[in-house]
Each structure stands twice: as structure tokens, then as C-alpha cells.
Tab-separated table of C-alpha atoms in Angstrom:
chain	number	residue	atom	x	y	z
A	30	MET	CA	1.943	-0.803	36.327
A	31	THR	CA	-0.934	0.900	34.595
A	32	THR	CA	-3.495	-1.272	33.202
A	33	ARG	CA	-5.333	0.022	30.154
A	34	ILE	CA	-8.995	-1.149	29.915
A	35	LEU	CA	-11.456	-0.710	26.964
A	36	PRO	CA	-15.140	-1.266	27.710
A	37	ALA	CA	-17.177	-2.341	24.984
A	38	VAL	CA	-20.876	-1.349	26.261
A	39	GLY	CA	-24.017	-0.568	23.961
A	40	ASP	CA	-26.209	0.518	26.909
A	41	LEU	CA	-25.575	4.083	27.895
A	42	ASP	CA	-26.548	3.407	31.507
A	43	ALA	CA	-24.373	0.378	31.729
A	44	ALA	CA	-21.446	2.275	30.079
A	45	ARG	CA	-21.590	5.022	32.700
A	46	SER	CA	-21.669	2.706	35.595
A	47	VAL	CA	-18.855	0.695	34.186
A	48	THR	CA	-16.655	3.703	33.595
A	49	THR	CA	-17.470	5.034	37.123
A	50	LEU	CA	-16.338	1.764	38.770
A	51	LEU	CA	-13.180	1.272	36.686
A	52	SER	CA	-12.183	4.725	37.477
A	53	GLN	CA	-11.922	3.865	41.051
A	54	LEU	CA	-9.623	0.878	40.475
A	55	PRO	CA	-5.903	1.340	41.431
A	56	ASP	CA	-3.466	1.844	38.579
A	57	ALA	CA	-6.453	1.599	35.953
A	58	GLU	CA	-6.560	3.784	32.895
A	59	PRO	CA	-10.025	3.217	31.384
A	60	ALA	CA	-10.636	4.306	27.833
A	61	THR	CA	-13.767	5.928	26.377
A	62	PRO	CA	-16.441	3.038	25.739
A	63	VAL	CA	-17.135	1.928	22.431
A	64	GLY	CA	-20.765	1.346	21.561
A	65	ASP	CA	-20.720	-1.626	19.111
A	66	SER	CA	-18.795	-4.514	17.958
A	67	THR	CA	-17.533	-2.911	14.831
A	68	GLN	CA	-16.195	-0.009	16.436
A	69	LEU	CA	-14.351	-2.371	19.037
A	70	ILE	CA	-12.679	-4.309	16.201
A	71	ASP	CA	-11.809	-1.071	14.396
A	72	THR	CA	-10.377	0.604	17.355
A	73	LEU	CA	-8.194	-2.582	18.310
A	74	ALA	CA	-7.013	-2.928	14.606
A	75	ARG	CA	-5.959	0.498	14.455
A	76	LEU	CA	-4.185	0.374	17.724
A	77	ALA	CA	-2.383	-3.053	16.648
A	78	GLY	CA	-1.292	-1.524	13.366
A	79	GLU	CA	0.691	1.018	15.407
A	80	ALA	CA	2.229	-1.608	17.816
A	81	ILE	CA	1.223	-4.372	19.956
A	82	ASP	CA	2.241	-2.399	22.895
A	83	GLU	CA	-0.399	0.131	22.031
A	84	LEU	CA	-3.258	-2.374	22.582
A	85	PRO	CA	-5.357	-2.264	25.844
A	86	GLU	CA	-4.398	-4.949	28.420
A	87	VAL	CA	-8.032	-5.760	29.128
A	88	VAL	CA	-11.316	-5.496	27.020
A	89	LEU	CA	-14.664	-5.668	28.828
A	90	VAL	CA	-17.451	-6.838	26.562
A	91	HIS	CA	-20.990	-6.497	27.713
A	92	GLU	CA	-23.479	-9.271	27.122
A	93	ARG	CA	-25.764	-6.914	25.067
A	94	ILE	CA	-23.310	-5.574	22.794
A	95	GLY	CA	-24.290	-5.493	19.103
A	96	PRO	CA	-24.474	-6.238	16.294
A	97	VAL	CA	-22.166	-9.186	16.700
A	98	PRO	CA	-23.346	-11.440	19.750
A	99	ALA	CA	-21.138	-11.185	22.700
A	100	LEU	CA	-19.614	-14.592	22.841
A	101	GLU	CA	-18.793	-14.335	18.973
A	102	LEU	CA	-17.154	-10.962	19.529
A	103	ILE	CA	-14.995	-12.431	22.285
A	104	ARG	CA	-13.968	-15.315	20.006
A	105	GLU	CA	-12.957	-12.890	17.260
A	106	VAL	CA	-11.043	-10.512	19.681
A	107	SER	CA	-9.199	-13.422	21.137
A	108	MET	CA	-8.128	-14.779	17.786
A	109	ARG	CA	-7.079	-11.455	16.062
A	110	PHE	CA	-5.730	-9.949	19.127
A	111	PRO	CA	-4.227	-12.813	21.295
A	112	SER	CA	-2.410	-10.566	23.757
A	113	VAL	CA	-5.714	-8.813	24.933
A	114	GLY	CA	-7.543	-10.307	27.896
A	115	VAL	CA	-11.288	-10.273	27.419
A	116	VAL	CA	-13.593	-10.074	30.391
A	117	MET	CA	-17.318	-10.503	29.902
A	118	ILE	CA	-20.028	-8.731	31.777
A	119	THR	CA	-23.435	-10.559	32.256
A	120	ALA	CA	-26.412	-10.844	34.290
A	121	ASP	CA	-26.266	-14.550	33.867
A	122	ALA	CA	-23.514	-16.063	35.661
A	123	SER	CA	-24.594	-19.638	35.142
A	124	PRO	CA	-22.004	-22.425	34.727
A	125	SER	CA	-22.943	-23.136	31.198
A	126	LEU	CA	-22.529	-19.346	30.083
A	127	PHE	CA	-19.126	-19.456	32.153
A	128	ALA	CA	-18.038	-22.506	30.141
A	129	ASP	CA	-19.271	-20.954	26.646
A	130	ALA	CA	-17.311	-17.690	27.608
A	131	MET	CA	-14.142	-19.523	28.448
A	132	ASP	CA	-14.483	-21.672	25.129
A	133	SER	CA	-14.692	-18.458	23.200
A	134	GLY	CA	-11.534	-17.247	24.823
A	135	ALA	CA	-12.734	-14.961	27.658
A	136	ARG	CA	-10.466	-14.455	30.809
A	137	GLY	CA	-13.159	-14.031	33.190
A	138	LEU	CA	-16.633	-13.370	33.940
A	139	VAL	CA	-18.237	-10.408	35.941
A	140	ALA	CA	-21.712	-10.706	37.068
A	141	LEU	CA	-24.304	-7.834	37.183
A	142	PRO	CA	-24.871	-5.734	39.257
A	143	LEU	CA	-21.150	-4.963	39.171
A	144	SER	CA	-19.272	-5.583	42.438
A	145	TYR	CA	-16.180	-3.442	42.886
A	146	GLU	CA	-14.061	-6.399	44.487
A	147	GLU	CA	-15.194	-8.898	41.619
A	148	LEU	CA	-14.278	-6.359	38.853
A	149	ALA	CA	-11.017	-5.569	40.241
A	150	ASN	CA	-9.982	-9.377	40.779
A	151	ARG	CA	-11.076	-10.130	37.171
A	152	VAL	CA	-9.481	-7.059	35.568
A	153	GLN	CA	-6.299	-7.790	37.567
A	154	ALA	CA	-6.102	-11.457	36.472
A	155	ALA	CA	-6.858	-10.586	32.904
A	156	ALA	CA	-4.130	-7.842	32.888
A	157	GLN	CA	-1.537	-10.379	34.379
A	158	TRP	CA	-2.451	-12.922	31.786
A	159	SER	CA	-1.883	-10.241	29.078
A	160	SER	CA	1.465	-9.177	30.291
A	161	GLY	CA	2.618	-12.831	30.340
A	162	VAL	CA	1.523	-13.297	26.667
A	163	ARG	CA	3.135	-10.123	25.411
A	164	ARG	CA	6.519	-11.041	27.142
A	165	HIS	CA	6.258	-14.464	25.413
A	166	LEU	CA	5.415	-12.915	22.114
A	167	THR	CA	8.030	-10.355	21.976
A	168	SER	CA	10.797	-13.045	22.952
A	169	ALA	CA	9.584	-15.573	20.157
A	170	ASN	CA	11.032	-15.583	16.799
A	171	ASP	CA	7.638	-15.993	15.095
A	172	VAL	CA	5.712	-13.167	16.388
A	173	PHE	CA	2.159	-12.316	15.332
A	174	THR	CA	1.844	-8.670	16.444
A	175	GLY	CA	-0.819	-7.177	14.212
A	176	PRO	CA	-4.387	-7.371	13.394
A	177	GLY	CA	-3.677	-10.023	10.821
A	178	GLY	CA	-3.686	-10.246	6.995
A	179	THR	CA	-5.740	-8.196	4.746
A	180	VAL	CA	-9.171	-9.595	3.928
A	181	VAL	CA	-10.823	-8.557	0.691
A	182	THR	CA	-14.325	-9.564	-0.163
A	183	VAL	CA	-15.772	-9.318	-3.731
A	184	THR	CA	-19.459	-9.206	-4.317
A	185	GLY	CA	-21.516	-9.145	-7.236
A	186	ALA	CA	-24.310	-6.860	-7.778
A	187	LYS	CA	-26.211	-9.607	-9.486
A	188	GLY	CA	-25.057	-13.029	-11.031
A	189	GLY	CA	-22.693	-12.910	-13.929
A	190	VAL	CA	-21.072	-9.451	-13.440
A	191	GLY	CA	-17.597	-11.103	-13.110
A	192	ALA	CA	-17.074	-11.277	-9.334
A	193	THR	CA	-15.217	-14.575	-9.530
A	194	VAL	CA	-12.892	-13.550	-12.366
A	195	THR	CA	-12.126	-10.357	-10.232
A	196	ALA	CA	-11.536	-12.359	-7.244
A	197	ILE	CA	-9.037	-14.736	-8.951
A	198	GLN	CA	-7.121	-11.947	-10.690
A	199	LEU	CA	-6.828	-10.023	-7.552
A	200	ALA	CA	-5.478	-12.886	-5.685
A	201	LEU	CA	-3.067	-13.835	-8.514
A	202	ALA	CA	-1.957	-10.203	-8.510
A	203	ALA	CA	-1.262	-10.304	-4.770
A	204	GLN	CA	0.636	-13.474	-4.913
A	205	ALA	CA	2.823	-12.543	-7.805
A	206	SER	CA	4.066	-9.643	-5.837
A	207	GLY	CA	5.273	-11.755	-3.030
A	208	ASN	CA	2.335	-12.084	-0.605
A	209	THR	CA	0.920	-15.239	0.926
A	210	VAL	CA	-2.590	-15.330	-0.258
A	211	ALA	CA	-5.640	-17.484	0.382
A	212	LEU	CA	-8.578	-17.346	-2.048
A	213	VAL	CA	-11.883	-18.480	-0.615
A	214	ASP	CA	-15.136	-19.368	-2.431
A	215	MET	CA	-17.929	-18.215	-0.203
A	216	ASP	CA	-20.473	-18.474	-2.963
A	217	LEU	CA	-21.704	-21.578	-1.129
A	218	GLN	CA	-24.274	-22.844	-3.606
A	219	THR	CA	-22.913	-21.688	-7.054
A	220	GLY	CA	-19.193	-21.399	-6.356
A	221	ASP	CA	-16.966	-21.831	-9.495
A	222	ILE	CA	-13.420	-20.938	-8.461
A	223	ALA	CA	-12.629	-24.831	-8.791
A	224	SER	CA	-13.858	-24.846	-12.334
A	225	PHE	CA	-12.028	-21.538	-13.145
A	226	LEU	CA	-8.712	-23.014	-11.948
A	227	ASP	CA	-9.359	-26.643	-12.933
A	228	VAL	CA	-9.321	-28.044	-9.437
A	229	GLN	CA	-10.712	-31.243	-8.207
A	230	PHE	CA	-10.456	-31.404	-4.430
A	231	ARG	CA	-12.843	-33.193	-2.078
A	232	ARG	CA	-12.610	-30.679	0.995
A	233	SER	CA	-14.203	-27.433	1.285
A	234	LEU	CA	-15.543	-24.829	3.711
A	235	VAL	CA	-18.170	-27.164	5.068
A	236	ASP	CA	-15.323	-29.308	6.687
A	237	LEU	CA	-14.286	-26.490	8.911
A	238	ALA	CA	-17.863	-25.301	9.693
A	239	LEU	CA	-18.289	-27.469	12.653
A	240	ILE	CA	-14.790	-27.292	14.209
A	241	THR	CA	-14.886	-24.909	17.195
A	242	ASP	CA	-11.022	-24.518	17.326
A	243	ILE	CA	-9.418	-24.323	13.867
A	244	SER	CA	-5.841	-25.166	14.338
A	245	PRO	CA	-3.084	-24.546	11.642
A	246	ARG	CA	-2.908	-28.103	10.909
A	247	VAL	CA	-6.808	-28.554	10.479
A	248	LEU	CA	-6.862	-25.369	8.291
A	249	SER	CA	-4.022	-26.821	5.931
A	250	ASP	CA	-5.838	-30.085	5.628
A	251	ALA	CA	-8.919	-28.000	4.147
A	252	VAL	CA	-6.835	-25.879	1.916
A	253	PHE	CA	-5.696	-26.795	-1.603
A	254	SER	CA	-2.328	-25.539	-2.788
A	255	HIS	CA	-2.631	-24.626	-6.327
A	256	SER	CA	0.247	-24.608	-8.647
A	257	THR	CA	0.234	-20.755	-8.632
A	258	GLY	CA	1.107	-20.582	-4.961
A	259	LEU	CA	-2.590	-19.665	-4.013
A	260	ALA	CA	-4.074	-21.426	-1.139
A	261	LEU	CA	-7.742	-22.503	-2.253
A	262	LEU	CA	-10.531	-22.930	0.196
A	263	LEU	CA	-13.298	-24.135	-1.947
A	264	ALA	CA	-17.223	-24.081	-1.788
A	265	PRO	CA	-18.876	-27.511	-1.397
A	266	GLY	CA	-19.603	-29.522	-4.417
A	267	GLU	CA	-23.143	-30.308	-3.281
A	268	GLY	CA	-24.822	-26.699	-2.954
A	269	GLU	CA	-27.271	-27.669	-0.324
A	270	ARG	CA	-24.389	-28.129	2.015
A	271	GLY	CA	-23.548	-24.474	2.119
A	272	GLU	CA	-26.400	-24.233	4.776
A	273	GLU	CA	-23.865	-25.872	7.157
A	274	VAL	CA	-21.661	-22.805	7.129
A	275	SER	CA	-23.286	-20.314	9.449
A	276	ASP	CA	-22.007	-16.864	10.054
A	277	ARG	CA	-20.354	-17.910	13.279
A	278	SER	CA	-18.394	-20.607	11.397
A	279	ALA	CA	-17.472	-17.895	8.662
A	280	ARG	CA	-16.121	-15.609	11.414
A	281	GLN	CA	-13.740	-18.380	12.675
A	282	ILE	CA	-12.623	-19.375	9.292
A	283	VAL	CA	-11.913	-15.845	8.109
A	284	SER	CA	-10.164	-15.191	11.478
A	285	ALA	CA	-8.020	-18.200	11.236
A	286	LEU	CA	-7.140	-17.462	7.607
A	287	ARG	CA	-6.035	-13.945	8.308
A	288	THR	CA	-3.513	-15.136	11.028
A	289	ARG	CA	-1.967	-17.217	8.306
A	290	TYR	CA	-2.039	-15.368	5.107
A	291	GLU	CA	-1.099	-11.811	4.386
A	292	ILE	CA	-3.880	-11.418	1.834
A	293	VAL	CA	-7.240	-13.213	1.929
A	294	VAL	CA	-9.637	-12.816	-1.098
A	295	ILE	CA	-13.239	-13.859	-0.524
A	296	ASP	CA	-15.433	-14.449	-3.494
A	297	CYS	CA	-19.034	-13.733	-2.005
A	298	GLY	CA	-21.008	-14.264	-5.158
A	299	GLY	CA	-24.142	-12.549	-5.992
A	300	GLN	CA	-26.490	-13.811	-3.240
A	301	MET	CA	-26.372	-12.805	0.394
A	302	ASN	CA	-26.418	-15.222	3.458
A	303	GLY	CA	-25.035	-15.320	7.041
A	304	ALA	CA	-21.646	-16.617	6.086
A	305	ASN	CA	-20.774	-14.114	3.495
A	306	ALA	CA	-22.433	-11.238	5.290
A	307	ALA	CA	-20.029	-12.022	8.405
A	308	ALA	CA	-17.135	-11.893	6.045
A	309	ILE	CA	-17.983	-8.510	4.534
A	310	GLU	CA	-18.537	-7.050	7.972
A	311	MET	CA	-14.995	-8.426	8.814
A	312	ALA	CA	-13.416	-7.312	5.523
A	313	ASP	CA	-10.675	-4.616	5.415
A	314	VAL	CA	-11.722	-3.924	1.744
A	315	ALA	CA	-15.299	-4.689	0.492
A	316	LEU	CA	-15.425	-4.544	-3.359
A	317	LEU	CA	-18.744	-4.616	-5.278
A	318	VAL	CA	-18.648	-5.487	-8.938
A	319	THR	CA	-21.291	-4.119	-11.322
A	320	THR	CA	-21.596	-3.731	-15.149
A	321	PRO	CA	-22.895	-0.490	-16.608
A	322	ASP	CA	-26.351	-1.419	-17.143
A	323	VAL	CA	-29.615	-0.312	-15.384
A	324	VAL	CA	-30.339	-3.855	-13.937
A	325	ALA	CA	-26.943	-4.345	-12.410
A	326	VAL	CA	-26.688	-0.895	-11.121
A	327	ARG	CA	-30.002	-1.220	-9.317
A	328	GLY	CA	-28.864	-4.582	-7.842
A	329	ALA	CA	-25.706	-2.725	-6.560
A	330	LYS	CA	-27.889	-0.045	-5.031
A	331	ARG	CA	-30.107	-2.682	-3.423
A	332	ILE	CA	-27.266	-4.500	-1.880
A	333	VAL	CA	-25.567	-1.425	-0.612
A	334	ARG	CA	-28.928	-0.270	1.118
A	335	MET	CA	-29.131	-3.813	2.676
A	336	TRP	CA	-25.645	-3.827	4.015
A	337	GLU	CA	-26.671	-0.257	5.525
A	338	ARG	CA	-29.896	-1.578	7.053
A	339	LEU	CA	-28.226	-4.740	8.548
A	340	GLN	CA	-25.169	-2.658	9.732
A	341	ILE	CA	-22.874	-4.953	7.612
A	342	ARG	CA	-21.115	-2.043	5.738
A	343	LYS	CA	-21.486	1.627	5.046
A	344	ALA	CA	-21.884	2.889	1.599
A	345	GLU	CA	-18.918	5.085	1.769
A	346	GLU	CA	-16.853	2.084	3.081
A	347	THR	CA	-17.704	0.036	-0.112
A	348	ILE	CA	-15.535	0.213	-3.228
A	349	THR	CA	-17.585	-0.426	-6.537
A	350	LEU	CA	-15.789	-1.806	-9.644
A	351	VAL	CA	-17.341	-1.053	-13.016
A	352	ASN	CA	-16.883	-4.308	-15.383
A	353	ARG	CA	-17.358	-4.530	-18.984
A	354	PHE	CA	-16.937	-0.810	-19.458
A	355	THR	CA	-17.203	1.032	-22.741
A	356	ARG	CA	-16.970	4.678	-23.369
A	357	ASN	CA	-20.090	5.044	-25.414
A	358	THR	CA	-22.381	3.582	-22.654
A	359	GLU	CA	-24.922	5.808	-21.246
A	360	ILE	CA	-24.122	4.800	-17.552
A	361	GLN	CA	-20.740	6.121	-16.617
A	362	PRO	CA	-18.887	5.479	-13.410
A	363	PRO	CA	-19.673	9.110	-11.913
A	364	LEU	CA	-23.211	8.156	-12.224
A	365	ILE	CA	-22.799	4.880	-10.655
A	366	GLN	CA	-21.087	6.433	-7.650
A	367	LYS	CA	-23.797	9.000	-7.338
A	368	ILE	CA	-26.609	6.243	-7.497
A	369	THR	CA	-24.986	3.717	-4.952
A	370	GLY	CA	-23.175	6.241	-2.660
A	371	THR	CA	-19.958	4.194	-2.831
A	372	ARG	CA	-16.527	5.166	-4.002
A	373	VAL	CA	-15.995	3.930	-7.704
A	374	ALA	CA	-12.616	2.490	-8.345
A	375	SER	CA	-10.537	4.448	-10.852
A	376	ALA	CA	-9.759	1.254	-12.542
A	377	ALA	CA	-12.519	0.083	-14.929
A	378	VAL	CA	-12.339	-3.166	-16.697
A	379	PRO	CA	-12.972	-3.067	-20.418
A	380	ALA	CA	-15.744	-5.057	-22.125
A	381	ASN	CA	-13.551	-7.667	-23.985
A	382	PHE	CA	-14.744	-11.174	-23.214
A	383	LYS	CA	-12.896	-12.684	-26.198
A	384	GLU	CA	-9.578	-12.370	-24.206
A	385	LEU	CA	-11.107	-14.371	-21.438
A	386	GLN	CA	-13.180	-17.052	-23.342
A	387	ALA	CA	-10.374	-19.424	-24.157
A	388	SER	CA	-8.800	-19.503	-20.539
A	389	ILE	CA	-12.300	-19.930	-18.907
A	390	ASP	CA	-13.447	-22.768	-21.187
A	391	SER	CA	-10.182	-24.559	-20.489
A	392	GLY	CA	-10.310	-23.935	-16.802
A	393	ARG	CA	-6.915	-22.029	-17.069
A	394	LEU	CA	-7.895	-18.366	-15.856
A	395	HIS	CA	-4.481	-18.184	-14.163
A	396	GLU	CA	-2.848	-18.518	-17.468
A	397	LEU	CA	-4.630	-15.608	-18.910
A	398	ASP	CA	-2.118	-13.663	-21.360
A	399	ALA	CA	-0.328	-10.846	-19.660
A	400	LYS	CA	-1.161	-8.474	-22.659
A	401	SER	CA	-4.886	-8.908	-21.860
A	402	THR	CA	-6.501	-5.493	-21.091
A	403	VAL	CA	-8.865	-7.371	-18.670
A	404	LYS	CA	-5.975	-8.540	-16.752
A	405	GLN	CA	-3.973	-5.438	-16.729
A	406	ALA	CA	-6.999	-3.484	-15.513
A	407	LEU	CA	-7.754	-6.033	-12.757
A	408	TRP	CA	-4.039	-6.224	-11.667
A	409	GLY	CA	-4.089	-2.347	-11.647
A	410	LEU	CA	-7.034	-2.487	-9.401
A	411	ALA	CA	-4.924	-4.768	-7.038
A	412	GLY	CA	-2.411	-2.028	-6.720
A	413	GLU	CA	-5.261	0.639	-6.276
A	414	LEU	CA	-6.575	-1.614	-3.411
A	415	GLY	CA	-3.010	-1.932	-1.821
A	416	ILE	CA	-2.753	-5.663	-1.803
A	417	VAL	CA	0.490	-5.784	-3.706
A	418	LYS	CA	3.940	-5.454	-2.423
A	419	GLU	CA	6.084	-2.910	-4.426
A	420	SER	CA	9.112	-4.547	-5.825
A	421	ALA	CA	12.648	-3.738	-4.953
A	422	ALA	CA	13.002	-2.755	-8.649
A	423	ALA	CA	10.045	-0.447	-8.580
A	424	LYS	CA	11.362	1.158	-5.326
A	425	LYS	CA	14.722	1.665	-6.955
A	426	SER	CA	13.039	3.224	-10.022
A	427	ALA	CA	10.894	5.445	-7.927
A	428	ALA	CA	14.060	6.581	-6.012
A	429	ALA	CA	15.952	7.342	-9.250
A	430	LYS	CA	13.013	9.040	-10.728
A	431	LYS	CA	12.717	11.103	-7.432
A	432	SER	CA	16.565	11.940	-7.716
A	433	GLY	CA	16.473	12.768	-11.382
A	434	SER	CA	13.515	15.046	-10.759
A	435	ALA	CA	15.481	16.921	-7.896
A	436	LEU	CA	18.546	17.181	-10.209
A	437	VAL	CA	16.375	18.643	-13.038
A	438	LYS	CA	14.795	21.126	-10.657
A	439	LYS	CA	18.322	22.221	-9.439
A	440	SER	CA	19.570	22.540	-12.908
A	441	SER	CA	16.561	24.680	-13.877
A	442	GLY	CA	17.106	26.813	-11.140
A	443	ALA	CA	20.742	27.281	-11.887
A	444	PHE	CA	19.861	28.709	-15.545
A	445	LYS	CA	16.905	30.675	-14.459
A	446	ASN	CA	16.842	34.066	-15.968
A	447	ASP	CA	19.936	33.222	-18.002
A	448	ARG	CA	18.195	32.952	-21.523
A	449	GLY	CA	21.306	33.253	-23.418
A	450	SER	CA	23.077	30.132	-22.118
A	451	ILE	CA	21.210	27.689	-23.871
A	452	GLY	CA	21.814	27.602	-27.582
A	453	ARG	CA	21.037	31.194	-28.416
A	454	PRO	CA	23.756	33.651	-29.940
A	455	ARG	CA	24.302	36.700	-28.121
A	456	ARG	CA	23.079	39.748	-29.991
A	457	ARG	CA	25.204	42.797	-30.380
A	458	ARG	CA	24.070	46.117	-29.808
A	459	ASP	CA	23.869	47.078	-33.391
A	460	GLY	CA	21.216	44.123	-33.772
A	461	SER	CA	23.187	42.117	-36.175
A	462	GLY	CA	23.387	39.008	-34.044
A	463	ARG	CA	26.919	38.397	-34.744
A	464	GLY	CA	29.303	37.648	-32.004
A	465	PRO	CA	32.990	38.197	-32.051
A	466	GLY	CA	34.517	36.346	-34.873
A	467	ASP	CA	31.285	35.566	-36.790
A	468	SER	CA	31.207	35.558	-40.427
A	469	GLU	CA	28.611	34.976	-43.057
A	470	GLY	CA	29.922	31.364	-43.380
A	471	THR	CA	29.470	30.472	-40.021
A	472	ARG	CA	26.121	32.052	-39.157
């Protein structure tokens, strides 16, 4: 049996050494090393999206991988891709590091400098474990075979640009189409999702922050089930407790949520910290909300540049939503796209706060009128982001439209160059325009 091995090594010399040694292992098929944690997760997600059998049996994680620390990266890979055996390569083979690596989900530890026998033994053991897990998964009825649900983060260019309203309406749109949806308030100090949806719940993100192994039961205890069907994970009532949620805790929480829900929408607010930065880095879709004014657009540009400097998110991987848009404003979406370097969503949200005010003041934003132009724009954005399921009726309508289009095309082809066949009288050679049997009374 061939063992596919994917090394994640940031150092070029170490990558060369690992690849050379792996190529000597019997029945080993080493892939080209990936240079950082983001590339590793993206590669595994792409392969898992094709099929579980496309994933490598073994992933080697070097201790100096970045920007995510090695142990946190191992934990994320283990949670998102449970059928992959992870082996850590480190110069520190102490018992404490070994225990930490095992707690994070590693299947083995290889000490530097690399030894052929030790590497072969660890890779073989991890590959056997991976094969056993895959046999178990394929025989089970409840199979988790992919990279998990889609994570969408919503960040404000500054406070008050509408990030929370956007996050709530995106989550409602995704849930209304038949997805299981979790809405997370990661604006840890000033989160308002509970107020917008008239919720009082004593548990929050902080209750999960110090738990090293978030089980489904622990997660369900911390989540509030809203009447709309949304699962809410709220910010702490006391803003100062937000500091207890570290970037490591955020990674665990997001990983646990995406294994349980099809769509995870995270409101990151307008302030950056370690927790929501980790969420944005893990997100499949990062949405940045701005208004078409100088201060907000400058804030959007500042956030995008900061994400790039910290290697959180590239500008071209970010989608900007223009909120409170009017046609007569001087700052238009193409200019915002040019300034920020991001892709601006085609759906712009109109400036019509009067539609929202009553729902917001009563804490019933989920009951916003379906005729609201703001709601229609945001639900249209959900479709643009790909977080809504196409209904059976819509599929049937699309199929009928396609069939009708083909019929029209065929019909038009049948009458091509036959100008006299549709409602035009045939003209006689004498130019009178009368056909046989025509008379003055019938013309």
C-alpha cells in the first residue's frame, strides 16, 4: 500500500532534508512540501473537497512552521481532517513536548536530526492509524468526510458601519434556505447580537475558552437555540472577560463549530484582537463592511493592510460590502475597490435606516419585513457568497427555463430565412400584395 506524505516545513534546508529521506522510505509517495500553515490547510481543504480518499495518509509538521504555531496547527488539522495522521518534527523531544503534541492530536514525534529508522517507524504507525480511521468512517452512517462547514467572518471597517446587522441577516438567509447555521458574536467587548435578537443567555464564548477538548455536548451547552433556528454563541456580558478568549481558544471553537454546522457566521466587530484575527485567518469567506465615506474607507484600507502585514488575509481574498449606498455619493464601489485592493460585492446595501429602526429598537431584527430593500440586498449578498442552498422549486424553474430556451432556439432555427411564414402576406409578382382569393374586403 502506498503511503502519501505531505510535509509542512518552512525552512528550505529542513524541507530538502525531509524530502530526501522520505523518498527513501518503501512505498512512500512524498508530496511537494508546503511552506506555511495557511498553505497546508488550504491544500488539505481542497483535497478533502474532492474526496476523503484524496487526503494524504500522513502530514509532517516541522516545529518552526508559521505563522500558526506548530501545536496549534496540529490541533486544527486533527479536528478538521480526522482521518489524517500528523507527525511532528522537532529538536526538543522532551516528555513535556511529547505530551503536548499528543494532546494536540499528533500521532508521533520525530527528533532532529532525522533518523531513517525513527522516521520510517513513525510514518508507518501514523499511516496504519489513518487507514483504520478511514475504514471506520466509510462504514459509519454518520460520516464526516470533508473540511467541515463554511465559515464566514464579518468585520466592520470601523464601529457603526453595520457589521452586526449584516452578520445576522446573512445567517438568517442561510438558515432559511435549509442550512444548519451557527451565528457567533466575536466582538468580545461590545458585541450586540443578543440585543438585536432579544436574547438573554448566561453562557458565552468565555465558557469554552479554557476547555482543551470541546465535545459536542460541551458545545451544545454553550450555544443558545434561537426561535429562528439559529444556534447563537454570544459574546460575554462583561466586556473585560473577552480577554480570556485567546487566539488558540478561538481556533478550537471555530474548528468545533464547523464540524457541527453547515454555515458558521462570525461577527468580528470593528476592533481587532487575537481571537477574531484567528477566526478571519481560518475563514472561507472574509467580508469587510464599509460605508461610502472617507473615514470608513480609510478604515477599511487600514484593516486590509494590517491583515496583510500580519499574514492573516490577503487583500484579493477579502470581499468588501458597501453599506448605506446612494447613487449620488462621491465615493462609488469601483473607487473603494481600487483603494482597498479587495473585491467589492456586487450587492450594495441601500441607505434606508428607517426600514430597520423599529426592528432594531424592539430587538426583533429577525422579524424585519421581507419587502425591506436592506433585507433583500443582504439576502442577495448571501446568495452571492454561496451560503444559501438552491431550493427544489428554483432548480425546477431553472431547468424549465433552460428547456424553454432550447425550444425557442430550435423554433427560431426552424423558421430561419422564412420571412413569409409569420403573419406576412405573400406578394404577387405584380406587387399588389394580394394572394389567391383576396379581395378588397378582406385585405
